[in-house]
Amino acid sequence: MPELPDVETLARRLRRRLRGRRIRRVRVLTPSTIRHPDPATFSRALRGRRIVGVDRRGKYLLICLRGDLTLAVHLRMTGDFEITDSGAPVHRHTRVLFEMNGFHLRFIDLRRFGHMDLLTPRQLQRLPGLSTLGVEPLGPQFTRIRLREIVRGHRMGLKALLLRQDLIAGIGNLYADEILWQARLHPARATGTLREEQIAALHRIIRRVLDRAVRRLSRYGRAVGVFLDAREREGRCPRCHGPLRTGRIGGRTTFFCPRCQR
């Protein structure tokens, strides 16, 4: 499932190409992708509308439109946008097609779990899943003191805490494992056992991992990291060379090093 770095990278790429462009026409090929309003109203409302910006909030992609409307997109497991020539063949997993001047913006989604809502500012503030998001870990409000408040205020395992979107927005399974490996913290460790210096280190590592992931995704097109690579291979710990262990922690499949992470 796309996480903060994936959605941030996509937002930056689309921002460069789409800002100031006008949507000529919208073709909804899979009606269930559109949650609000109904697909016909959705298409009519977007026709002729100019894109003024592309932002991100947590794992949501927000395409801002002239006339105080926002297209809120959640990619879910397999959603993605691609920009193609207008004459290019339409991929069979294309769910929504936006016709621009000279090119197409196409929403591709293999498993059809992604969804879109076209919303007014008031509706956007009330959107379930978006309105309850926690602090942005790459934003200025995510300070060491804020993380300390989150850790001290919630008694649970560390990985479960990192996955709580209402506390810290955008971190998913993959990057939670990377963060905790770099911090040398066991994913099931109780939040109440962390010392002050460990909270400070965790704060620094969260920001570093996510920032590097955004930069590397922009450059290489995929997540690049020593532990991420080892995790994909189910190999050995890059630090101590001991075998990695897998288990269900926080309801998710988790990779960790039982030697390094305490």
Short mmCIF file of C-alpha atoms in Angstrom, two decimals:
data_model
loop_
_atom_site.label_atom_id
_atom_site.label_comp_id
_atom_site.label_asym_id
_atom_site.label_seq_id
_atom_site.Cartn_x
_atom_site.Cartn_y
_atom_site.Cartn_z
CA MET A 1 0.00 0.00 0.00
CA PRO A 2 1.37 3.47 -0.86
CA GLU A 3 2.67 5.30 2.20
CA LEU A 4 3.62 8.92 2.87
CA PRO A 5 6.80 8.91 0.73
CA ASP A 6 4.97 7.35 -2.23
CA VAL A 7 2.08 9.82 -2.10
CA GLU A 8 4.38 12.79 -1.50
CA THR A 9 6.50 11.83 -4.51
CA LEU A 10 3.38 11.47 -6.65
CA ALA A 11 2.03 14.82 -5.43
CA ARG A 12 5.25 16.60 -6.37
CA ARG A 13 5.34 14.99 -9.80
CA LEU A 14 1.71 15.85 -10.55
CA ARG A 15 2.11 19.38 -9.19
CA ARG A 16 4.82 20.10 -11.73
CA ARG A 17 2.72 18.84 -14.64
CA LEU A 18 -0.82 19.80 -13.69
CA ARG A 19 -0.77 23.16 -11.94
CA GLY A 20 -2.56 25.71 -14.10
CA ARG A 21 -3.93 23.08 -16.50
CA ARG A 22 -7.59 22.81 -17.40
CA ILE A 23 -9.58 19.57 -17.38
CA ARG A 24 -11.39 19.30 -20.71
CA ARG A 25 -13.40 16.16 -20.01
CA VAL A 26 -13.63 13.28 -17.51
CA ARG A 27 -14.47 9.68 -18.34
CA VAL A 28 -15.38 7.46 -15.40
CA LEU A 29 -14.65 3.90 -16.51
CA THR A 30 -15.25 2.25 -13.13
CA PRO A 31 -18.15 4.00 -11.33
CA SER A 32 -17.35 2.43 -7.93
CA THR A 33 -14.11 4.46 -7.83
CA ILE A 34 -16.18 7.63 -7.35
CA ARG A 35 -17.63 7.90 -3.85
CA HIS A 36 -19.00 11.46 -3.98
CA PRO A 37 -20.89 12.79 -5.82
CA ASP A 38 -22.40 10.31 -8.30
CA PRO A 39 -20.18 9.66 -11.37
CA ALA A 40 -22.28 11.76 -13.78
CA THR A 41 -22.28 14.79 -11.45
CA PHE A 42 -18.57 14.22 -10.78
CA SER A 43 -17.75 14.38 -14.49
CA ARG A 44 -19.90 17.46 -15.13
CA ALA A 45 -18.46 19.35 -12.15
CA LEU A 46 -14.87 18.76 -13.30
CA ARG A 47 -15.37 19.63 -16.96
CA GLY A 48 -13.56 22.89 -17.74
CA ARG A 49 -12.21 23.17 -14.20
CA ARG A 50 -8.63 24.44 -13.76
CA ILE A 51 -6.18 22.73 -11.41
CA VAL A 52 -4.57 25.22 -9.03
CA GLY A 53 -2.45 22.88 -6.90
CA VAL A 54 -1.67 19.35 -5.75
CA ASP A 55 -1.11 18.62 -2.06
CA ARG A 56 -0.89 15.67 0.29
CA ARG A 57 -2.35 14.96 3.72
CA GLY A 58 -1.30 11.67 5.27
CA LYS A 59 -1.87 9.08 2.52
CA TYR A 60 -4.45 11.26 0.73
CA LEU A 61 -3.65 13.03 -2.53
CA LEU A 62 -5.48 16.36 -2.79
CA ILE A 63 -5.97 17.94 -6.22
CA CYS A 64 -7.10 21.53 -5.65
CA LEU A 65 -9.39 23.08 -8.24
CA ARG A 66 -10.57 26.57 -9.08
CA GLY A 67 -13.94 27.27 -7.52
CA ASP A 68 -13.04 25.96 -4.04
CA LEU A 69 -13.33 22.28 -4.88
CA THR A 70 -10.86 19.55 -3.92
CA LEU A 71 -10.50 16.12 -5.46
CA ALA A 72 -9.49 13.88 -2.53
CA VAL A 73 -7.92 10.62 -3.72
CA HIS A 74 -6.92 7.64 -1.63
CA LEU A 75 -4.75 5.21 -3.58
CA ARG A 76 -5.39 2.31 -1.19
CA MET A 77 -3.34 -0.75 -2.24
CA THR A 78 -2.64 -0.39 -5.96
CA GLY A 79 -3.85 3.04 -7.08
CA ASP A 80 -1.59 5.33 -9.12
CA PHE A 81 -1.75 8.16 -11.64
CA GLU A 82 0.02 8.20 -14.97
CA ILE A 83 0.33 10.97 -17.52
CA THR A 84 0.17 9.75 -21.13
CA ASP A 85 -0.20 11.07 -24.63
CA SER A 86 -3.85 11.52 -25.49
CA GLY A 87 -3.58 8.90 -28.23
CA ALA A 88 -1.97 6.20 -26.09
CA PRO A 89 -3.93 2.95 -25.62
CA VAL A 90 -6.04 2.93 -22.47
CA HIS A 91 -4.70 0.47 -19.90
CA ARG A 92 -7.29 -2.13 -18.92
CA HIS A 93 -7.01 -1.17 -15.24
CA THR A 94 -7.73 2.52 -15.93
CA ARG A 95 -10.60 3.59 -13.66
CA VAL A 96 -10.88 7.33 -14.36
CA LEU A 97 -9.51 9.25 -17.33
CA PHE A 98 -9.01 13.03 -17.24
CA GLU A 99 -8.61 14.56 -20.70
CA MET A 100 -6.31 17.61 -20.65
CA ASN A 101 -5.02 19.70 -23.54
CA GLY A 102 -2.61 17.38 -25.36
CA PHE A 103 -2.36 14.62 -22.76
CA HIS A 104 -4.33 12.40 -20.41
CA LEU A 105 -4.17 11.98 -16.65
CA ARG A 106 -5.23 8.41 -15.92
CA PHE A 107 -6.03 6.78 -12.59
CA ILE A 108 -4.87 3.16 -12.71
CA ASP A 109 -5.93 0.72 -10.01
CA LEU A 110 -5.46 -3.02 -10.37
CA ARG A 111 -7.46 -4.08 -7.32
CA ARG A 112 -10.08 -1.31 -7.49
CA PHE A 113 -9.81 -0.32 -3.82
CA GLY A 114 -8.81 3.30 -4.53
CA HIS A 115 -11.46 5.99 -4.38
CA MET A 116 -12.15 9.67 -5.13
CA ASP A 117 -14.35 12.34 -3.55
CA LEU A 118 -15.01 15.77 -5.08
CA LEU A 119 -15.64 18.05 -2.12
CA THR A 120 -16.29 21.59 -0.97
CA PRO A 121 -14.09 22.95 1.86
CA ARG A 122 -16.72 22.08 4.48
CA GLN A 123 -17.15 18.56 3.10
CA LEU A 124 -13.38 18.09 3.03
CA GLN A 125 -13.12 18.97 6.73
CA ARG A 126 -15.68 16.27 7.53
CA LEU A 127 -14.33 13.51 5.28
CA PRO A 128 -13.94 10.31 7.35
CA GLY A 129 -10.33 9.19 7.44
CA LEU A 130 -9.03 12.62 6.46
CA SER A 131 -10.58 14.78 9.16
CA THR A 132 -9.13 12.63 11.96
CA LEU A 133 -5.54 12.45 10.72
CA GLY A 134 -2.77 13.14 13.20
CA VAL A 135 0.34 15.29 12.91
CA GLU A 136 2.36 15.29 9.68
CA PRO A 137 5.75 13.73 10.48
CA LEU A 138 7.57 15.91 7.93
CA GLY A 139 5.77 19.08 9.00
CA PRO A 140 6.88 21.74 11.50
CA GLN A 141 4.37 20.65 14.14
CA PHE A 142 6.01 17.24 14.50
CA THR A 143 8.54 18.20 17.15
CA ARG A 144 10.36 16.06 19.66
CA ILE A 145 8.01 17.40 22.33
CA ARG A 146 4.96 16.45 20.24
CA LEU A 147 6.27 12.91 19.77
CA ARG A 148 6.95 12.68 23.49
CA GLU A 149 3.32 13.65 24.19
CA ILE A 150 2.10 10.98 21.76
CA VAL A 151 4.34 8.27 23.24
CA ARG A 152 3.58 9.14 26.85
CA GLY A 153 -0.14 9.48 26.19
CA HIS A 154 -0.73 6.07 24.61
CA ARG A 155 0.13 2.72 26.15
CA MET A 156 0.74 0.25 23.32
CA GLY A 157 3.49 -1.35 21.26
CA LEU A 158 5.73 0.96 19.26
CA LYS A 159 4.77 -0.34 15.83
CA ALA A 160 1.07 -0.13 16.65
CA LEU A 161 1.67 3.50 17.66
CA LEU A 162 3.47 4.36 14.41
CA LEU A 163 0.61 2.87 12.39
CA ARG A 164 -2.06 4.93 14.15
CA GLN A 165 -3.07 7.44 11.47
CA ASP A 166 -4.95 9.55 14.02
CA LEU A 167 -1.67 10.12 15.88
CA ILE A 168 0.99 10.34 13.15
CA ALA A 169 -0.25 10.59 9.56
CA GLY A 170 1.17 8.63 6.65
CA ILE A 171 3.44 5.95 8.13
CA GLY A 172 2.56 2.45 6.97
CA ASN A 173 3.85 -1.06 7.47
CA LEU A 174 7.02 -0.84 5.38
CA TYR A 175 8.40 2.39 6.81
CA ALA A 176 7.38 1.54 10.37
CA ASP A 177 9.69 -1.48 10.13
CA GLU A 178 12.50 0.63 8.66
CA ILE A 179 12.14 3.32 11.33
CA LEU A 180 12.19 0.87 14.23
CA TRP A 181 15.14 -1.05 12.80
CA GLN A 182 17.18 2.14 12.45
CA ALA A 183 16.17 3.16 15.98
CA ARG A 184 17.13 -0.32 17.32
CA LEU A 185 13.70 -0.61 18.95
CA HIS A 186 11.64 -3.81 19.02
CA PRO A 187 8.28 -3.28 17.27
CA ALA A 188 6.37 -4.83 20.20
CA ARG A 189 8.16 -2.79 22.84
CA ALA A 190 5.78 -0.88 25.11
CA THR A 191 5.75 2.89 24.65
CA GLY A 192 6.00 3.43 28.40
CA THR A 193 9.48 1.87 28.54
CA LEU A 194 11.17 4.45 26.28
CA ARG A 195 13.73 6.76 27.85
CA GLU A 196 13.85 10.44 26.89
CA GLU A 197 16.94 9.98 24.72
CA GLN A 198 15.22 7.13 22.86
CA ILE A 199 12.22 9.31 22.12
CA ALA A 200 14.53 12.03 20.81
CA ALA A 201 16.35 9.50 18.61
CA LEU A 202 13.06 8.05 17.36
CA HIS A 203 11.87 11.53 16.38
CA ARG A 204 15.06 12.20 14.46
CA ILE A 205 14.93 8.82 12.70
CA ILE A 206 11.26 9.14 11.69
CA ARG A 207 12.01 12.40 9.90
CA ARG A 208 15.24 11.10 8.37
CA VAL A 209 13.74 7.86 7.03
CA LEU A 210 10.72 9.57 5.46
CA ASP A 211 12.71 12.47 4.02
CA ARG A 212 15.28 10.15 2.46
CA ALA A 213 12.54 7.91 1.10
CA VAL A 214 10.90 10.85 -0.68
CA ARG A 215 14.21 11.91 -2.22
CA ARG A 216 15.14 8.37 -3.27
CA LEU A 217 11.72 7.62 -4.72
CA SER A 218 11.95 10.82 -6.75
CA ARG A 219 15.36 9.78 -8.06
CA TYR A 220 15.14 6.00 -8.43
CA GLY A 221 11.40 5.38 -8.63
CA ARG A 222 11.45 2.83 -5.80
CA ALA A 223 12.21 2.64 -2.10
CA VAL A 224 15.94 2.26 -1.54
CA GLY A 225 17.34 1.24 1.83
CA VAL A 226 19.60 -1.39 3.35
CA PHE A 227 16.95 -2.81 5.68
CA LEU A 228 14.17 -2.39 3.12
CA ASP A 229 16.15 -4.52 0.68
CA ALA A 230 16.86 -7.18 3.33
CA ARG A 231 13.20 -7.14 4.35
CA GLU A 232 12.08 -7.81 0.79
CA ARG A 233 14.44 -10.79 0.56
CA GLU A 234 13.56 -12.03 4.06
CA GLY A 235 17.32 -12.14 4.53
CA ARG A 236 19.73 -11.27 7.30
CA CYS A 237 20.09 -8.13 9.37
CA PRO A 238 22.39 -5.69 7.54
CA ARG A 239 23.82 -4.59 10.90
CA CYS A 240 24.55 -7.77 12.90
CA HIS A 241 24.02 -10.32 10.07
CA GLY A 242 21.68 -12.37 12.23
CA PRO A 243 18.48 -13.80 10.72
CA LEU A 244 15.50 -11.50 10.52
CA ARG A 245 12.33 -12.62 12.22
CA THR A 246 8.76 -12.13 11.04
CA GLY A 247 5.58 -12.02 13.07
CA ARG A 248 2.19 -10.38 13.43
CA ILE A 249 2.56 -7.18 15.43
CA GLY A 250 -0.08 -4.47 15.49
CA GLY A 251 -2.13 -6.67 13.17
CA ARG A 252 0.50 -6.45 10.42
CA THR A 253 3.26 -8.71 9.13
CA THR A 254 6.41 -7.34 10.72
CA PHE A 255 10.11 -7.83 10.01
CA PHE A 256 12.66 -7.13 12.73
CA CYS A 257 16.03 -8.22 14.08
CA PRO A 258 15.70 -9.99 17.45
CA ARG A 259 19.37 -9.25 18.22
CA CYS A 260 19.56 -5.55 17.39
CA GLN A 261 16.08 -4.38 18.31
CA ARG A 262 15.22 -4.24 21.99
#
